[in-house]
Short mmCIF file of C-alpha atoms in Angstrom, two decimals:
data_model
loop_
_atom_site.label_atom_id
_atom_site.label_comp_id
_atom_site.label_asym_id
_atom_site.label_seq_id
_atom_site.Cartn_x
_atom_site.Cartn_y
_atom_site.Cartn_z
CA MET A 1 5.15 -19.08 32.60
CA THR A 2 2.62 -20.62 30.23
CA THR A 3 0.22 -21.17 33.10
CA ALA A 4 0.74 -17.66 34.38
CA LYS A 5 0.07 -16.33 30.89
CA ARG A 6 -3.17 -18.28 30.64
CA ASP A 7 -4.29 -17.20 34.08
CA THR A 8 -3.78 -13.56 33.26
CA TYR A 9 -5.45 -13.56 29.83
CA THR A 10 -7.28 -10.30 29.40
CA PRO A 11 -9.42 -8.89 26.59
CA GLU A 12 -6.39 -6.71 25.78
CA THR A 13 -3.91 -9.58 25.25
CA LEU A 14 -6.55 -11.59 23.36
CA LEU A 15 -7.08 -8.59 21.10
CA SER A 16 -3.37 -8.27 20.30
CA VAL A 17 -3.15 -11.99 19.41
CA ALA A 18 -6.29 -11.75 17.26
CA VAL A 19 -4.93 -8.76 15.34
CA GLN A 20 -1.75 -10.71 14.47
CA VAL A 21 -3.81 -13.65 13.20
CA PHE A 22 -6.15 -11.37 11.20
CA ILE A 23 -3.13 -9.73 9.56
CA GLU A 24 -1.44 -13.06 8.75
CA ARG A 25 -4.48 -15.02 7.52
CA GLY A 26 -6.80 -12.20 6.51
CA TYR A 27 -10.01 -11.57 8.46
CA ASP A 28 -12.12 -13.78 6.15
CA GLY A 29 -9.60 -16.60 6.40
CA THR A 30 -9.52 -16.58 10.22
CA SER A 31 -11.74 -19.00 12.18
CA MET A 32 -12.37 -19.14 15.94
CA GLU A 33 -10.27 -22.32 15.77
CA HIS A 34 -7.27 -20.32 14.48
CA LEU A 35 -7.76 -17.70 17.20
CA SER A 36 -8.05 -20.35 19.88
CA LYS A 37 -4.82 -22.05 18.75
CA ALA A 38 -2.88 -18.79 18.46
CA ALA A 39 -4.03 -17.59 21.87
CA GLY A 40 -3.48 -20.98 23.48
CA ILE A 41 -6.90 -20.93 25.13
CA SER A 42 -10.11 -22.78 24.36
CA LYS A 43 -12.80 -21.36 22.12
CA SER A 44 -15.17 -21.20 25.09
CA SER A 45 -12.62 -19.08 26.96
CA ILE A 46 -12.60 -16.68 24.02
CA TYR A 47 -16.40 -16.54 24.05
CA HIS A 48 -16.11 -15.63 27.72
CA HIS A 49 -14.44 -12.39 26.57
CA VAL A 50 -16.15 -11.59 23.26
CA THR A 51 -19.17 -12.61 21.19
CA GLY A 52 -17.01 -13.70 18.27
CA LYS A 53 -14.34 -12.68 15.77
CA GLU A 54 -16.34 -9.71 14.46
CA GLU A 55 -16.27 -8.12 17.92
CA LEU A 56 -12.49 -8.58 18.00
CA LEU A 57 -12.20 -6.91 14.59
CA ARG A 58 -14.41 -4.04 15.73
CA ARG A 59 -12.37 -3.47 18.87
CA ALA A 60 -9.11 -3.61 16.90
CA VAL A 61 -10.07 -1.15 14.17
CA SER A 62 -11.79 1.08 16.77
CA ARG A 63 -8.50 1.40 18.56
CA ALA A 64 -6.79 2.63 15.38
CA LEU A 65 -9.68 4.92 14.43
CA ASP A 66 -9.94 6.42 17.93
CA GLU A 67 -6.24 7.29 17.84
CA LEU A 68 -6.51 8.82 14.37
CA PHE A 69 -9.64 10.88 15.11
CA GLY A 70 -8.08 11.85 18.44
CA ILE A 71 -5.38 13.73 16.49
CA LEU A 72 -8.00 16.06 15.00
CA GLY A 73 -9.05 17.19 18.50
CA GLU A 74 -5.51 17.98 19.66
CA GLU A 75 -4.67 21.65 20.22
CA HIS A 76 -2.18 22.02 17.33
CA ALA A 77 -4.71 20.48 14.94
CA CYS A 78 -7.16 23.24 15.86
CA VAL A 79 -5.16 26.46 16.11
CA GLY A 80 -2.89 28.20 13.63
CA SER A 81 -2.98 28.42 9.85
CA ALA A 82 -4.46 25.52 7.91
CA ALA A 83 -0.97 24.64 6.58
CA GLU A 84 0.45 24.48 10.12
CA ARG A 85 -2.48 22.36 11.29
CA LEU A 86 -2.08 20.09 8.27
CA GLU A 87 1.62 19.56 8.94
CA TYR A 88 0.85 18.77 12.58
CA VAL A 89 -1.80 16.23 11.54
CA VAL A 90 0.53 14.57 8.99
CA ARG A 91 3.28 14.21 11.61
CA ARG A 92 0.88 12.82 14.20
CA MET A 93 -0.62 10.37 11.67
CA VAL A 94 2.85 8.91 11.11
CA GLU A 95 3.40 8.71 14.89
CA VAL A 96 0.08 6.95 15.46
CA LEU A 97 0.76 4.56 12.59
CA MET A 98 4.08 3.52 14.14
CA ALA A 99 2.79 3.39 17.73
CA GLU A 100 -0.30 1.38 16.81
CA LEU A 101 1.28 -0.51 13.90
CA PRO A 102 -0.75 -3.77 13.96
CA TYR A 103 -4.04 -1.96 14.55
CA VAL A 104 -3.49 0.55 11.75
CA THR A 105 -2.22 -2.23 9.44
CA LEU A 106 -5.44 -4.16 10.04
CA LEU A 107 -7.55 -1.03 9.49
CA LEU A 108 -5.83 -0.44 6.14
CA ARG A 109 -6.51 -4.03 5.03
CA VAL A 110 -10.24 -4.00 5.81
CA ARG A 111 -12.19 -4.71 2.63
CA GLY A 112 -15.90 -4.43 3.44
CA ASN A 113 -17.64 -7.84 3.53
CA THR A 114 -19.26 -7.45 6.97
CA ASP A 115 -21.10 -4.65 8.78
CA THR A 116 -18.01 -3.98 10.91
CA GLU A 117 -15.77 -3.76 7.85
CA ARG A 118 -18.17 -1.43 6.05
CA TRP A 119 -18.39 0.73 9.18
CA ALA A 120 -14.57 0.86 9.40
CA LEU A 121 -14.27 1.85 5.72
CA GLU A 122 -16.89 4.57 6.26
CA ARG A 123 -14.94 5.96 9.26
CA ARG A 124 -11.69 5.86 7.27
CA ARG A 125 -13.31 7.85 4.47
CA GLU A 126 -14.57 10.34 7.06
CA PHE A 127 -11.04 10.80 8.38
CA ASP A 128 -9.68 11.20 4.85
CA HIS A 129 -12.28 13.90 4.20
CA ARG A 130 -11.34 15.77 7.35
CA VAL A 131 -7.70 15.86 6.21
CA ALA A 132 -8.72 16.77 2.65
CA ASP A 133 -10.69 19.71 4.10
CA LEU A 134 -7.55 20.92 5.88
CA LEU A 135 -5.62 20.68 2.62
CA LYS A 136 -8.35 22.60 0.82
CA ALA A 137 -8.25 25.31 3.51
CA ALA A 138 -4.45 25.55 3.23
CA ALA A 139 -4.76 25.94 -0.56
CA ALA A 140 -7.41 28.65 -0.07
CA GLU A 141 -5.04 30.46 2.32
CA GLY A 142 -2.39 30.31 -0.41
CA ASP A 143 0.09 28.12 1.47
CA VAL A 144 -0.38 24.96 -0.58
CA ARG A 145 0.06 24.56 -4.31
CA ALA A 146 -3.16 24.80 -6.31
CA ASP A 147 -2.00 22.83 -9.37
CA VAL A 148 -2.77 19.39 -7.89
CA GLU A 149 -6.43 18.55 -7.26
CA VAL A 150 -7.16 18.29 -3.51
CA ARG A 151 -8.64 14.78 -3.65
CA LEU A 152 -5.73 13.46 -5.70
CA ALA A 153 -3.14 15.14 -3.45
CA THR A 154 -4.84 13.68 -0.35
CA ARG A 155 -4.79 10.19 -1.87
CA LEU A 156 -1.11 10.44 -2.77
CA VAL A 157 -0.09 11.81 0.63
CA PHE A 158 -2.10 9.11 2.43
CA GLY A 159 -0.52 6.58 0.07
CA MET A 160 2.95 7.63 1.16
CA ILE A 161 2.06 7.62 4.87
CA ASN A 162 0.12 4.34 4.82
CA SER A 163 2.89 2.56 2.89
CA ILE A 164 5.01 2.79 6.05
CA VAL A 165 3.13 -0.24 7.45
CA GLU A 166 4.73 -2.34 4.68
CA TRP A 167 8.29 -1.96 5.99
CA TYR A 168 8.37 -0.22 9.38
CA ARG A 169 9.07 -2.55 12.31
CA PRO A 170 9.54 -1.16 15.81
CA GLU A 171 13.01 -1.73 17.18
CA GLY A 172 13.81 -3.47 20.45
CA PRO A 173 13.91 -1.86 23.86
CA ASP A 174 17.50 -0.66 23.27
CA GLY A 175 16.33 2.92 22.99
CA ARG A 176 17.03 3.21 19.24
CA GLY A 177 13.37 2.91 18.26
CA GLY A 178 12.55 6.45 19.34
CA ALA A 179 15.30 8.00 17.21
CA ARG A 180 14.25 5.99 14.16
CA GLU A 181 10.63 7.04 14.66
CA ARG A 182 11.56 10.71 14.75
CA GLU A 183 13.62 10.22 11.57
CA VAL A 184 10.62 8.74 9.76
CA VAL A 185 8.25 11.48 10.96
CA ASP A 186 10.69 14.20 9.85
CA ALA A 187 11.30 12.51 6.48
CA VAL A 188 7.57 12.28 5.72
CA ALA A 189 6.98 15.91 6.74
CA ARG A 190 9.91 17.10 4.59
CA LEU A 191 8.87 15.12 1.53
CA VAL A 192 5.14 15.82 1.80
CA PHE A 193 5.61 19.58 2.19
CA GLY A 194 8.93 20.30 0.50
CA GLY A 195 9.42 17.41 -1.91
CA LEU A 196 12.76 15.91 -2.94
CA ARG A 197 14.05 18.94 -4.77
CA LYS A 198 16.56 21.06 -2.93
CA ALA A 199 15.28 24.55 -2.29
CA SER A 200 17.36 26.79 -4.55
CA MET B 18 -19.76 -15.32 -28.57
CA THR B 19 -18.94 -17.70 -25.74
CA THR B 20 -17.93 -20.38 -28.21
CA ALA B 21 -15.86 -17.94 -30.21
CA LYS B 22 -14.14 -16.84 -27.02
CA ARG B 23 -13.32 -20.43 -26.11
CA ASP B 24 -12.07 -21.20 -29.56
CA THR B 25 -9.71 -18.27 -29.55
CA TYR B 26 -8.27 -18.80 -26.08
CA THR B 27 -4.64 -17.82 -26.13
CA PRO B 28 -1.90 -17.82 -23.48
CA GLU B 29 -2.43 -14.03 -23.38
CA THR B 30 -6.13 -14.11 -22.52
CA LEU B 31 -5.58 -16.98 -20.07
CA LEU B 32 -2.90 -14.90 -18.38
CA SER B 33 -5.19 -11.90 -17.96
CA VAL B 34 -7.91 -14.08 -16.40
CA ALA B 35 -5.37 -15.75 -14.08
CA VAL B 36 -4.05 -12.38 -12.91
CA GLN B 37 -7.57 -11.27 -11.93
CA VAL B 38 -8.13 -14.48 -9.96
CA PHE B 39 -4.71 -14.21 -8.25
CA ILE B 40 -5.52 -10.64 -7.20
CA GLU B 41 -8.99 -11.54 -5.91
CA ARG B 42 -8.17 -14.78 -4.08
CA GLY B 43 -4.46 -14.35 -3.44
CA TYR B 44 -1.94 -16.58 -5.22
CA ASP B 45 -1.85 -19.12 -2.35
CA GLY B 46 -5.64 -19.28 -2.26
CA THR B 47 -5.99 -19.95 -6.00
CA SER B 48 -6.33 -23.54 -7.28
CA MET B 49 -6.29 -24.80 -10.88
CA GLU B 50 -10.02 -25.43 -10.29
CA HIS B 51 -10.56 -21.70 -9.65
CA LEU B 52 -8.59 -20.80 -12.76
CA SER B 53 -10.49 -23.31 -14.86
CA LYS B 54 -13.86 -21.93 -13.68
CA ALA B 55 -12.88 -18.30 -14.18
CA ALA B 56 -11.48 -18.97 -17.67
CA GLY B 57 -14.43 -21.17 -18.63
CA ILE B 58 -12.13 -23.89 -19.98
CA SER B 59 -11.14 -27.27 -18.59
CA LYS B 60 -8.07 -27.81 -16.45
CA SER B 61 -6.55 -29.97 -19.19
CA SER B 62 -6.98 -27.08 -21.64
CA ILE B 63 -5.06 -24.87 -19.22
CA TYR B 64 -2.31 -27.50 -18.98
CA HIS B 65 -2.16 -27.37 -22.77
CA HIS B 66 -0.93 -23.77 -22.40
CA VAL B 67 1.11 -23.81 -19.18
CA THR B 68 2.66 -26.25 -16.72
CA GLY B 69 0.62 -24.89 -13.81
CA LYS B 70 -0.30 -21.83 -11.79
CA GLU B 71 3.31 -20.98 -10.93
CA GLU B 72 4.11 -20.52 -14.62
CA LEU B 73 1.13 -18.16 -14.92
CA LEU B 74 2.41 -16.18 -11.94
CA ARG B 75 5.89 -16.02 -13.42
CA ARG B 76 4.60 -14.79 -16.77
CA ALA B 77 2.40 -12.19 -15.09
CA VAL B 78 5.04 -10.69 -12.82
CA SER B 79 7.62 -10.90 -15.64
CA ARG B 80 5.39 -8.69 -17.73
CA ALA B 81 5.33 -6.03 -14.97
CA LEU B 82 9.06 -6.37 -14.26
CA ASP B 83 10.03 -6.20 -17.95
CA GLU B 84 8.07 -2.97 -18.35
CA LEU B 85 9.63 -1.46 -15.21
CA PHE B 86 13.21 -2.45 -16.08
CA GLY B 87 12.54 -1.33 -19.66
CA ILE B 88 12.17 2.24 -18.33
CA LEU B 89 15.78 2.24 -17.12
CA GLY B 90 17.00 1.58 -20.66
CA GLU B 91 15.02 4.41 -22.24
CA GLU B 92 16.99 7.38 -23.57
CA HIS B 93 15.75 9.96 -21.02
CA ALA B 94 16.61 7.59 -18.18
CA CYS B 95 20.21 7.52 -19.41
CA VAL B 96 21.08 11.09 -20.45
CA GLY B 97 20.95 14.36 -18.54
CA SER B 98 21.47 15.17 -14.87
CA ALA B 99 20.61 12.53 -12.29
CA ALA B 100 17.67 14.66 -11.10
CA GLU B 101 16.26 14.88 -14.65
CA ARG B 102 16.71 11.15 -15.15
CA LEU B 103 15.06 10.48 -11.79
CA GLU B 104 12.06 12.63 -12.65
CA TYR B 105 11.72 10.84 -15.99
CA VAL B 106 11.85 7.44 -14.27
CA VAL B 107 9.25 8.46 -11.64
CA ARG B 108 6.87 9.68 -14.36
CA ARG B 109 7.33 6.53 -16.43
CA MET B 110 6.85 4.30 -13.36
CA VAL B 111 3.43 5.90 -12.82
CA GLU B 112 2.60 5.42 -16.52
CA VAL B 113 3.61 1.76 -16.46
CA LEU B 114 1.68 1.17 -13.24
CA MET B 115 -1.50 2.54 -14.85
CA ALA B 116 -0.98 0.85 -18.21
CA GLU B 117 -0.18 -2.54 -16.67
CA LEU B 118 -2.41 -2.11 -13.60
CA PRO B 119 -3.32 -5.77 -12.86
CA TYR B 120 0.23 -7.02 -13.52
CA VAL B 121 1.86 -4.39 -11.30
CA THR B 122 -0.82 -4.91 -8.61
CA LEU B 123 0.01 -8.62 -8.56
CA LEU B 124 3.75 -7.91 -8.45
CA LEU B 125 3.25 -5.64 -5.42
CA ARG B 126 1.26 -8.34 -3.60
CA VAL B 127 3.80 -11.11 -4.07
CA ARG B 128 4.93 -12.36 -0.67
CA GLY B 129 7.62 -14.98 -1.24
CA ASN B 130 6.43 -18.53 -0.50
CA THR B 131 7.54 -20.09 -3.80
CA ASP B 132 10.68 -19.84 -5.97
CA THR B 133 8.85 -17.61 -8.42
CA GLU B 134 7.67 -15.28 -5.66
CA ARG B 135 11.16 -15.08 -4.15
CA TRP B 136 12.59 -14.37 -7.60
CA ALA B 137 10.00 -11.61 -8.15
CA LEU B 138 10.80 -10.02 -4.77
CA GLU B 139 14.51 -10.13 -5.62
CA ARG B 140 13.90 -8.40 -8.97
CA ARG B 141 11.71 -5.78 -7.28
CA ARG B 142 14.49 -5.05 -4.79
CA GLU B 143 16.94 -4.75 -7.70
CA PHE B 144 14.69 -2.20 -9.38
CA ASP B 145 14.31 -0.27 -6.11
CA HIS B 146 18.11 -0.18 -5.76
CA ARG B 147 18.52 1.16 -9.29
CA VAL B 148 16.14 4.02 -8.50
CA ALA B 149 17.79 4.60 -5.11
CA ASP B 150 21.13 4.89 -6.95
CA LEU B 151 19.68 7.62 -9.17
CA LEU B 152 18.42 9.44 -6.09
CA LYS B 153 21.85 9.14 -4.49
CA ALA B 154 23.47 10.53 -7.64
CA ALA B 155 21.01 13.44 -7.73
CA ALA B 156 21.81 14.22 -4.09
CA ALA B 157 25.55 14.07 -4.87
CA GLU B 158 25.00 16.52 -7.74
CA GLY B 159 23.28 18.83 -5.25
CA ASP B 160 19.83 18.76 -6.89
CA VAL B 161 18.08 16.68 -4.24
CA ARG B 162 17.81 17.45 -0.54
CA ALA B 163 20.37 15.70 1.64
CA ASP B 164 18.41 15.79 4.92
CA VAL B 165 16.39 12.64 4.18
CA GLU B 166 18.29 9.36 4.03
CA VAL B 167 18.29 7.92 0.48
CA ARG B 168 16.85 4.54 1.42
CA LEU B 169 14.04 6.12 3.45
CA ALA B 170 13.26 8.66 0.71
CA THR B 171 13.14 5.87 -1.90
CA ARG B 172 10.75 3.83 0.24
CA LEU B 173 8.42 6.79 0.79
CA VAL B 174 8.42 7.78 -2.89
CA PHE B 175 7.76 4.17 -3.96
CA GLY B 176 5.05 4.06 -1.28
CA MET B 177 3.28 7.03 -2.85
CA ILE B 178 3.58 5.67 -6.39
CA ASN B 179 2.61 2.09 -5.54
CA SER B 180 -0.44 3.23 -3.55
CA ILE B 181 -2.01 4.27 -6.87
CA VAL B 182 -2.98 0.63 -7.50
CA GLU B 183 -5.37 0.89 -4.52
CA TRP B 184 -7.67 3.42 -6.15
CA TYR B 185 -6.78 3.99 -9.83
CA ARG B 186 -9.16 2.37 -12.30
CA PRO B 187 -8.79 2.97 -16.03
CA GLU B 188 -11.73 4.77 -17.56
CA GLY B 189 -13.76 3.53 -20.51
CA PRO B 190 -12.92 3.98 -24.17
CA ASP B 191 -14.51 7.47 -24.14
CA GLY B 192 -11.12 9.12 -24.42
CA ARG B 193 -11.15 10.55 -20.88
CA GLY B 194 -8.75 7.95 -19.50
CA GLY B 195 -5.74 9.53 -21.17
CA ALA B 196 -6.38 12.96 -19.64
CA ARG B 197 -6.84 11.45 -16.19
CA GLU B 198 -3.60 9.48 -16.58
CA ARG B 199 -1.63 12.61 -17.43
CA GLU B 200 -3.17 14.36 -14.41
CA VAL B 201 -1.99 11.56 -12.09
CA VAL B 202 1.52 11.51 -13.61
CA ASP B 203 1.84 15.30 -13.24
CA ALA B 204 0.48 15.22 -9.67
CA VAL B 205 2.99 12.57 -8.58
CA ALA B 206 5.91 14.40 -10.23
CA ARG B 207 4.88 17.71 -8.61
CA LEU B 208 4.44 16.22 -5.14
CA VAL B 209 7.53 14.00 -5.24
CA PHE B 210 9.85 16.79 -6.37
CA GLY B 211 8.18 19.98 -5.14
CA GLY B 212 5.97 18.82 -2.27
CA LEU B 213 2.66 20.38 -1.26
CA ARG B 214 4.08 23.72 -0.18
CA LYS B 215 3.67 26.57 -2.59
CA ALA B 216 7.01 27.90 -3.79
CA SER B 217 7.31 31.34 -2.20
#
């Protein structure tokens, strides 16, 4: 099995190993040596696939960013009232976070010491602004409370959603994972839009 | 000034320097050498104050934990309906987080490799359970929605509150900090209890 695994090493499997190591050791603390050991292949085999660890980071955070920006192009993110579009985007953000857990986790930990990290931070800010614009539009349409500043509300809502990476772990292939995921998506949507208080 | 600073080094100032270094380098990545350089005093001077870096970590996270547990003993956390007590605790948690920003930040980053870290994680869990109990009581009294599981709701609410350490920075002594702090406390209370949606 080990041999088979080595023979079938693809950029995709290398990427998923690299993301785990980046998350565990931090990107700065990860050397090609660490990646080589974790992947069980030589450094020169890694260089056969990529130019170095920065390319692996770029591919990993691109995957998360592409999924997140992809949401904004989906039909329900584009039609309907701003509040409806916002709720759709919030639900889909939680889904993407759970489906692409390691990639989103890495994206959220990026700090900005290299060009790739600065680029990723810039793209994250762009995404945040797009969601903040939706929130602003929903407030202008009168569907969202106006007594919390848009930027602050966006930060707090993103804070709640992003915190899911701290504790959510996908369940095994016993079919329960899907139910748990729907429960989390519904809980976030209920709390973000309706809050804890029972409607009286 | 530098000499004066060195002469007046106290366990308190040493602690605040150590917390900054722990946050920047991670606790595992911090050596006594790093602490000595950052504090501008010799390692033996540090050993005059504490037995080592683990004692500094323990003092730092104790400060955050004492403030957080202190909330639960305050009058408004003990009298009134569970929902009122919960709202008081949520508001005070945000205040403590902002007032003790570096100490709470460090507490939230603790991972659990040493006895002190495991102890801190255990105490954090205890605090989370105390707040979850309040939420459960508020749901039982019919003031909090029952369609989000208590443990999940607690995690999401803590996620929103704790995310404040990622972006909140206290403002200068120009008097504006206080206003900003009240704005953040009010925003969290509004979103946690009422959500984004405008009451119709």
